[in-house]
PDB file of C-alpha atoms in Angstrom:
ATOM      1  CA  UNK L   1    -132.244 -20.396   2.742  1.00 44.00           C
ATOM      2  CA  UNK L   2    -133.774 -19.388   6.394  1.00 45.00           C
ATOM      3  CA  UNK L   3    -132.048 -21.045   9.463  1.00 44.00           C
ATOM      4  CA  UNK L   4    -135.006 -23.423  10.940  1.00 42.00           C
ATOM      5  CA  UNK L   5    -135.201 -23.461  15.037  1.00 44.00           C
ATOM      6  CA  UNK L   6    -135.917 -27.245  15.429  1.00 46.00           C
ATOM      7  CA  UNK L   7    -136.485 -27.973  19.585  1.00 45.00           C
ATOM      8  CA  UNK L   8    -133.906 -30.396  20.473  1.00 44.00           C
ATOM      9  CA  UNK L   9    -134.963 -34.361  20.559  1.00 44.00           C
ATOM     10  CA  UNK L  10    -136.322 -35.470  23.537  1.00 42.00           C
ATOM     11  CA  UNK L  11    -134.218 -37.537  25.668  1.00 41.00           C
ATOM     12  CA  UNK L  12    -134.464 -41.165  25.141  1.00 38.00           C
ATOM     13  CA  UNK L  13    -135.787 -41.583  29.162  1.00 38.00           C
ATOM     14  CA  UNK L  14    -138.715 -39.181  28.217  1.00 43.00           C
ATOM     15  CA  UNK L  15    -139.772 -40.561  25.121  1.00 44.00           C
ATOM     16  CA  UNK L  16    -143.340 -41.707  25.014  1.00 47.00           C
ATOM     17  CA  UNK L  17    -143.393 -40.628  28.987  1.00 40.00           C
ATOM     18  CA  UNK L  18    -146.468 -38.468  29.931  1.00 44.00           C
ATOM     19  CA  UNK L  19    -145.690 -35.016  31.240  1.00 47.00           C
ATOM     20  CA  UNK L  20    -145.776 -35.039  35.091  1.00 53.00           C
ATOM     21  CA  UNK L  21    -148.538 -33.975  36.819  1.00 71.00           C
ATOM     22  CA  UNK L  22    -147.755 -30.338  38.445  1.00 69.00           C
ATOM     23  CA  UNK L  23    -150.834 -31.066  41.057  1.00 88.00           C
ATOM     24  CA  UNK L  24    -149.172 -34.144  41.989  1.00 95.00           C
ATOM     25  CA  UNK L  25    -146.058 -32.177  42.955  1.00 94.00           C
ATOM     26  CA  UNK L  26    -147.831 -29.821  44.334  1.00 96.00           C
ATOM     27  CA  UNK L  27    -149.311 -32.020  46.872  1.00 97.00           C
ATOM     28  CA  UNK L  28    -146.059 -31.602  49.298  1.00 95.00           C
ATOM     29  CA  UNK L  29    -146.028 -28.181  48.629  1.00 96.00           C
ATOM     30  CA  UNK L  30    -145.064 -25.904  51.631  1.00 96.00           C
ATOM     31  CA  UNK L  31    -148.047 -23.523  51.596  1.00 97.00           C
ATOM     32  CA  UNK L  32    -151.507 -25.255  52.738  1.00 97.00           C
ATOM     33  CA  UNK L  33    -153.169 -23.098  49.846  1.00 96.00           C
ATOM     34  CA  UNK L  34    -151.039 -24.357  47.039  1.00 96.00           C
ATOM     35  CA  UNK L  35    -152.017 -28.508  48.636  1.00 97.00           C
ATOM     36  CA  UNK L  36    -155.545 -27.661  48.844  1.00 97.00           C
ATOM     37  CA  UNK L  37    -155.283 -26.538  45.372  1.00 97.00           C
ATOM     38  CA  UNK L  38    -153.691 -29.453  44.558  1.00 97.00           C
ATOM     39  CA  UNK L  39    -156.493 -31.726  45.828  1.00 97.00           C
ATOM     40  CA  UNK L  40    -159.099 -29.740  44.334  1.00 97.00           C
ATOM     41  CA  UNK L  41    -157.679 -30.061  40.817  1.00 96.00           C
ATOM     42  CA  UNK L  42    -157.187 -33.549  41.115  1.00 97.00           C
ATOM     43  CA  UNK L  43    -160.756 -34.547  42.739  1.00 97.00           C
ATOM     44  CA  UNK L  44    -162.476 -37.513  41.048  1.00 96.00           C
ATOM     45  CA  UNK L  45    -159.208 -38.798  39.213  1.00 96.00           C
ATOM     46  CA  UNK L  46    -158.197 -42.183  39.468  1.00 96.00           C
ATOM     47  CA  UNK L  47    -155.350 -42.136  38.412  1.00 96.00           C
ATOM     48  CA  UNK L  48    -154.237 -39.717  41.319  1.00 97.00           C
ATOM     49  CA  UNK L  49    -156.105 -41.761  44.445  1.00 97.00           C
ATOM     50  CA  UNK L  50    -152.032 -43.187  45.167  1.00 97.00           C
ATOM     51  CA  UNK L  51    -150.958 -39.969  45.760  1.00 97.00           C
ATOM     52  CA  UNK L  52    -154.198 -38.122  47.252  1.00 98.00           C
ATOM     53  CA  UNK L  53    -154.050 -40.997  49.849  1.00 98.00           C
ATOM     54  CA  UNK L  54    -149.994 -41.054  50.400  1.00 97.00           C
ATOM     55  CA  UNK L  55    -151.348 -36.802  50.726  1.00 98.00           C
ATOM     56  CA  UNK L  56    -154.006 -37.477  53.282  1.00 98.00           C
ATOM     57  CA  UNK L  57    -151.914 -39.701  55.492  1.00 97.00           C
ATOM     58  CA  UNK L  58    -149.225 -37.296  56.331  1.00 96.00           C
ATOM     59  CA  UNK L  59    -151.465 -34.345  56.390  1.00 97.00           C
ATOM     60  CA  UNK L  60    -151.522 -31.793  59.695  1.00 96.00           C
ATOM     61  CA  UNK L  61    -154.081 -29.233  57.714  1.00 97.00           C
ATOM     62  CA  UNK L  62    -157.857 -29.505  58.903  1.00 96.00           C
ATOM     63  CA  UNK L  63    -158.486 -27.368  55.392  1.00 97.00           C
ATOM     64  CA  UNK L  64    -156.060 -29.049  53.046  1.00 98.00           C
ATOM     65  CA  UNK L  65    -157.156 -32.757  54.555  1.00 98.00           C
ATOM     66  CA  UNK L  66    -160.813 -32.128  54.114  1.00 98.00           C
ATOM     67  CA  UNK L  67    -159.896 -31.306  50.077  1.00 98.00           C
ATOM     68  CA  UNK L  68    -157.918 -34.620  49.786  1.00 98.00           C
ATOM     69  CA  UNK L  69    -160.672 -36.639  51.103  1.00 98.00           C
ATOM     70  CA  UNK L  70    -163.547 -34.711  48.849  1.00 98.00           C
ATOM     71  CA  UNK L  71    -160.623 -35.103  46.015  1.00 98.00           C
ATOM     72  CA  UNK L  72    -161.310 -39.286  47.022  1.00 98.00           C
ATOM     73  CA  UNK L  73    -165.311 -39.501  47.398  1.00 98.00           C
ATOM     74  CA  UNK L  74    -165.653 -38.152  44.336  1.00 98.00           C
ATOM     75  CA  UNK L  75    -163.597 -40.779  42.525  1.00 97.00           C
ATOM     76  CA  UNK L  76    -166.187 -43.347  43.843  1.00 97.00           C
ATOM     77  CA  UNK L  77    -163.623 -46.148  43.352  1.00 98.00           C
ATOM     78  CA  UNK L  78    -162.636 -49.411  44.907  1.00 98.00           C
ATOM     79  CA  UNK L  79    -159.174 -48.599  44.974  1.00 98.00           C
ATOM     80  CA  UNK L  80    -160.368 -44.829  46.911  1.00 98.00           C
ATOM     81  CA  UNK L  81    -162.247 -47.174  49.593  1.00 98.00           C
ATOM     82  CA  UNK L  82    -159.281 -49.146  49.757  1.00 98.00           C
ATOM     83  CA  UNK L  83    -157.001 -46.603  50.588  1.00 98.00           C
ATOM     84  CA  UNK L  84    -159.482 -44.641  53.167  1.00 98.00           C
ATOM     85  CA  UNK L  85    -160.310 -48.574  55.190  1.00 98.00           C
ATOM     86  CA  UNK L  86    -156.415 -48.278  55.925  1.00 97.00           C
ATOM     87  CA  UNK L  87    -156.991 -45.397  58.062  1.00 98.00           C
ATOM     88  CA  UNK L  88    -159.355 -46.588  60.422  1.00 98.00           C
ATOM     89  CA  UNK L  89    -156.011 -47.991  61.791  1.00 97.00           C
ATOM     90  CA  UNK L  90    -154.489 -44.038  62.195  1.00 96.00           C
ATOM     91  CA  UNK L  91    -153.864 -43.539  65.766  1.00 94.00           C
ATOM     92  CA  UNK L  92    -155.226 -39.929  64.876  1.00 95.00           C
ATOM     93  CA  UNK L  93    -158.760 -39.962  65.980  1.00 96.00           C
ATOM     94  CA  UNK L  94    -159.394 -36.686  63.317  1.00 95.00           C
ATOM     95  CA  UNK L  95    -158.201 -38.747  60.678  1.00 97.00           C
ATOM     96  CA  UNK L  96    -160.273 -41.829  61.365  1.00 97.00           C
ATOM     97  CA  UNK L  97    -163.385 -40.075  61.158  1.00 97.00           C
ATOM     98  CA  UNK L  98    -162.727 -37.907  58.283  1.00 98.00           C
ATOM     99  CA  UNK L  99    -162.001 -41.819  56.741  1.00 98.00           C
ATOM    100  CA  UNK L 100    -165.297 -43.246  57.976  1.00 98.00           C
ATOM    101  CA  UNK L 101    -167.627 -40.239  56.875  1.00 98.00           C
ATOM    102  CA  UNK L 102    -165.172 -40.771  53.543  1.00 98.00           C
ATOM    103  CA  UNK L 103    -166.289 -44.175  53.276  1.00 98.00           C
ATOM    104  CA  UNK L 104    -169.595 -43.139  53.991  1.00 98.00           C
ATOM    105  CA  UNK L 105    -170.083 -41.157  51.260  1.00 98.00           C
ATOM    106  CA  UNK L 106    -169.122 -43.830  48.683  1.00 98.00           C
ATOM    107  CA  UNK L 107    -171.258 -46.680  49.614  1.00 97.00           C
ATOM    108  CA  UNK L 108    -170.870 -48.882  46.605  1.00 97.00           C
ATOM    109  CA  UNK L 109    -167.451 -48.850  47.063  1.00 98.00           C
ATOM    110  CA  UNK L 110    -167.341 -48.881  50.692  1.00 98.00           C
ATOM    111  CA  UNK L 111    -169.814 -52.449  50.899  1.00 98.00           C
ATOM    112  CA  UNK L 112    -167.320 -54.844  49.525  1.00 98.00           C
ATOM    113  CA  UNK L 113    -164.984 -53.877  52.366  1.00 98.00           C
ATOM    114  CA  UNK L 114    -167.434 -54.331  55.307  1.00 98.00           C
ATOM    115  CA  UNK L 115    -167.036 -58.264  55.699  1.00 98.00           C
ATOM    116  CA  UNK L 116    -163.309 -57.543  55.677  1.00 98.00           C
ATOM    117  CA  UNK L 117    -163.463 -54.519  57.877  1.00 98.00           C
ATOM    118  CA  UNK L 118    -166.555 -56.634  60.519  1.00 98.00           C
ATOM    119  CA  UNK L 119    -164.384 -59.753  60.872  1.00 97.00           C
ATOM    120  CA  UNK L 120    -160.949 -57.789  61.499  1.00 98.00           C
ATOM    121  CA  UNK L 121    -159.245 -59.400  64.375  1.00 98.00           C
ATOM    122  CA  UNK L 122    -158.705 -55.390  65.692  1.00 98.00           C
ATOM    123  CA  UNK L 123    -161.699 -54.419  67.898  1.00 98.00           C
ATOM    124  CA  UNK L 124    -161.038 -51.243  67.079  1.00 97.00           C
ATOM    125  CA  UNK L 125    -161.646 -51.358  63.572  1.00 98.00           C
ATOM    126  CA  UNK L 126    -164.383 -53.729  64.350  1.00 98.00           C
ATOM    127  CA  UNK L 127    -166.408 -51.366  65.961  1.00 98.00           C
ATOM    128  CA  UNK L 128    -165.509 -48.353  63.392  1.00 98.00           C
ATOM    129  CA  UNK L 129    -166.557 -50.088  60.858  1.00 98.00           C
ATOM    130  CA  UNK L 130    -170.393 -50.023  62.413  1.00 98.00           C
ATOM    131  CA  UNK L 131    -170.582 -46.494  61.794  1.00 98.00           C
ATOM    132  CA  UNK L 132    -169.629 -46.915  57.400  1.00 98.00           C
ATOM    133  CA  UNK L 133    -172.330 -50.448  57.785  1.00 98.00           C
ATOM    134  CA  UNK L 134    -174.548 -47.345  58.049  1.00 96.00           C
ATOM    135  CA  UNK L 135    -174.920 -45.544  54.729  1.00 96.00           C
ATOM    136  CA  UNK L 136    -175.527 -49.193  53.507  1.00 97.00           C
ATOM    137  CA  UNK L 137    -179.194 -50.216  52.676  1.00 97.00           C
ATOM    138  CA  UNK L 138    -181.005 -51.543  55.527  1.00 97.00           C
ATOM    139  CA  UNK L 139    -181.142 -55.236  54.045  1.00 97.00           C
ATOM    140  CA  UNK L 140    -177.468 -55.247  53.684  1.00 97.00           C
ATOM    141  CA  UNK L 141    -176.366 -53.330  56.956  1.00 98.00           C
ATOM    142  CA  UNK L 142    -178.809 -55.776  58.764  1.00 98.00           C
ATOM    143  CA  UNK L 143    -177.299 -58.977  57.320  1.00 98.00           C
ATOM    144  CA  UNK L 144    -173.648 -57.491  57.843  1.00 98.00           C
ATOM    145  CA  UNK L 145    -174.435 -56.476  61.741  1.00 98.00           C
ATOM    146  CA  UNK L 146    -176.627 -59.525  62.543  1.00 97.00           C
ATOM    147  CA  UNK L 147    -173.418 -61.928  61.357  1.00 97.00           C
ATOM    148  CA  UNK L 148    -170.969 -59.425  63.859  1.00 98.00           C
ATOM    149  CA  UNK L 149    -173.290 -60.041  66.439  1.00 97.00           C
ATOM    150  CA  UNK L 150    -173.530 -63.528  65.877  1.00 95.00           C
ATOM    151  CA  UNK L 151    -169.745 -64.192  66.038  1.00 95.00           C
ATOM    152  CA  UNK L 152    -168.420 -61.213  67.952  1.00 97.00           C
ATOM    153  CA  UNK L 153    -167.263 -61.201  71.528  1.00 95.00           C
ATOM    154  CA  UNK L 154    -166.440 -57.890  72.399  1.00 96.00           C
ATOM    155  CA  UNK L 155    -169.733 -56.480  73.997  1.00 96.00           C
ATOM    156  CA  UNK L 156    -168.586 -52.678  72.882  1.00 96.00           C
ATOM    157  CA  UNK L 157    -168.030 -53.460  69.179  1.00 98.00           C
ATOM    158  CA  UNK L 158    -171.999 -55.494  69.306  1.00 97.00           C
ATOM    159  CA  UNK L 159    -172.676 -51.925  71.214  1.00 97.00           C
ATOM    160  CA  UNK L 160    -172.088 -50.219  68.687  1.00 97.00           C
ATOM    161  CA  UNK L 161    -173.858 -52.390  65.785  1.00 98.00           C
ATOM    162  CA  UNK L 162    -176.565 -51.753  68.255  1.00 97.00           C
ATOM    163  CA  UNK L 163    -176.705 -48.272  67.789  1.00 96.00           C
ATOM    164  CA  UNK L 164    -176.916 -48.588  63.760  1.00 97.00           C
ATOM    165  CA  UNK L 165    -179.358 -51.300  64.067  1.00 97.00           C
ATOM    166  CA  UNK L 166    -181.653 -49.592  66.193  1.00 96.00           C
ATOM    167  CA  UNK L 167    -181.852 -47.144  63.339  1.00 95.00           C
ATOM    168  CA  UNK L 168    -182.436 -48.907  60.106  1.00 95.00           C
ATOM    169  CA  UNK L 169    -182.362 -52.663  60.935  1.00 96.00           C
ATOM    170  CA  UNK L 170    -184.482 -54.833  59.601  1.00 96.00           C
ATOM    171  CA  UNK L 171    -186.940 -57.801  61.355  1.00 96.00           C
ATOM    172  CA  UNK L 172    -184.204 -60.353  60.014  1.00 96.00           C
ATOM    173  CA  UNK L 173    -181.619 -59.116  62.752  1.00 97.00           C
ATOM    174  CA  UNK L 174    -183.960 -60.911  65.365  1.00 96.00           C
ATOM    175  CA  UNK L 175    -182.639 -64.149  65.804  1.00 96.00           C
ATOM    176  CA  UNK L 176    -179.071 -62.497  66.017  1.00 97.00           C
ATOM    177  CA  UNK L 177    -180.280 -60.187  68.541  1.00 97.00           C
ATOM    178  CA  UNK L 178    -182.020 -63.183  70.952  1.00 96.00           C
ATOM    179  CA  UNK L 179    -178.509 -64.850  70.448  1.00 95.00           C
ATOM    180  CA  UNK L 180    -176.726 -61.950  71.303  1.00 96.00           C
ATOM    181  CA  UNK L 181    -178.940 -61.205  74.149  1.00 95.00           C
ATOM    182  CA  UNK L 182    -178.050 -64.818  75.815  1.00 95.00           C
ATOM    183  CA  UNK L 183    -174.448 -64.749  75.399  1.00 94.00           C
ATOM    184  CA  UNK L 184    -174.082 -60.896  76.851  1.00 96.00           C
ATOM    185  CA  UNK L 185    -176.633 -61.326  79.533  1.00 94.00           C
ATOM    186  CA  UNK L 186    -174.188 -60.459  82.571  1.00 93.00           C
ATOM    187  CA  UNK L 187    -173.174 -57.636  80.967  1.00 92.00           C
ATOM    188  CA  UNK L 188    -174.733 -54.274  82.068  1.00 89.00           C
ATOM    189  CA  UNK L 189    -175.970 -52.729  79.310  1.00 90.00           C
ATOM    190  CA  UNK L 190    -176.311 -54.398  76.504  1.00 95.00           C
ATOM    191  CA  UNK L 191    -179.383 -57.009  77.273  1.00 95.00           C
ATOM    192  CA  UNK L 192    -181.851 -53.907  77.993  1.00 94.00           C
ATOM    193  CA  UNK L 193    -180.062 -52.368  74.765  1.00 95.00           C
ATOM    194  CA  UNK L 194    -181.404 -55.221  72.557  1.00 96.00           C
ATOM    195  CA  UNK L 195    -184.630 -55.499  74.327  1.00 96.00           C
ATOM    196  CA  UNK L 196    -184.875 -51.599  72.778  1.00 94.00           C
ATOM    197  CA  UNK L 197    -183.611 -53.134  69.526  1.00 96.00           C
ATOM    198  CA  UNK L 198    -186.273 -55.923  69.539  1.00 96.00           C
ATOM    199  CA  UNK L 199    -189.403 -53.713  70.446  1.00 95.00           C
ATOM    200  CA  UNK L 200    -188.330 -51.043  67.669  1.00 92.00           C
ATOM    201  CA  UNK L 201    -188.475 -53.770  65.657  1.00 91.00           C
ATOM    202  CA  UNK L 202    -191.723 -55.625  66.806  1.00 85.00           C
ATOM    203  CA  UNK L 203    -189.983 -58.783  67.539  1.00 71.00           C
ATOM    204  CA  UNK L 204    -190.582 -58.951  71.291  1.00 59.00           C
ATOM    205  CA  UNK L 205    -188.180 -60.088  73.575  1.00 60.00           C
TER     206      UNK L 205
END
């Protein structure tokens, strides 16, 4: 009778384990081609956004970072948006931005981190997360930038919800503007900056 090659049992730690991801690994590669690789074959899977983000965070590419962050948009998941909101807090202005037009291109995911993101006690983030309120619909990014300028006391971070709302906002940001426009009114700028606001949006002074 013919000798019968059997492979050997798998070892009792393996069994019923899924086989390892070789993109994963190859996420810490040494060469920047062999990452961006990486983050190209793993775009849009959720089950990699851990690692894509732990990736994006410690990444000193330009090429290889903008492939982790496409790898992320196209997931379009909460968990992505989760994971991108942490680096508005990167003290890497590159990597901030490349989170906020990240954020910007997942809207639906992005808007349930806004009121989070709008009422953070960091200025900073405050005011960065103006710029995602934007690829929000108009109702919504009104009614989120209205309520920051309601409550906020930082006249750059109500600056900068300026600047969106001057762009898409609604007639219902009025009554935050007039408010606004009171409580700033020794500041230099920003009460002839909502008078703009106000006649863009027929609502007078």
């Amino acid at each position: 009778m013919p000798l019968i090659r059997r492979d050997p049992p798998a070892a009792a730690s393996d069994a019923g384990a899924p086989p390892a991801d070789p993109s994963i690994a190859d996420l810490s590669a040494a060469e920047a081609g062999r990452r961006a690789a990486a983050a190209a074959a793993l775009s849009g899977r959720a089950a990699a956004i851990p690692a894509l983000a732990d990736a994006l965070a410690a990444e000193p590419d330009l090429r290889v970072r903008e492939a982790l962050l496409a790898a992320l948009v196209a997931t379009a998941a909460p968990e992505a948006a989760r994971r991108l909101a942490r680096l508005l807090r990167a003290e890497e202005t590159g990597l901030r931005n490349g989170a906020i037009a990240a954020l910007q291109d997942m809207p639906e995911a992005a808007g349930p981190l806004l009121p989070g993101l709008l009422g953070d006690p960091d200025p900073d983030v405050r005011l960065l997360a103006t710029e995602i309120a934007r690829s929000q619909p108009p109702e919504a990014a009104t009614a989120l930038l209205a309520g920051l300028l309601e409550r906020d006391p930082h006249p750059n971070v109500c600056g900068a919800a300026l600047e969106v709302l001057a762009e898409l906002g609604t007639p219902a940001a009025a009554p935050a503007l007039r408010a606004a426009r009171a409580r700033f009114a020794n500041e230099p700028f920003l009460p002839g900056a909502i008078d703009l606001v106000l006649a863009r949006l027929g609502s007078g002074r």
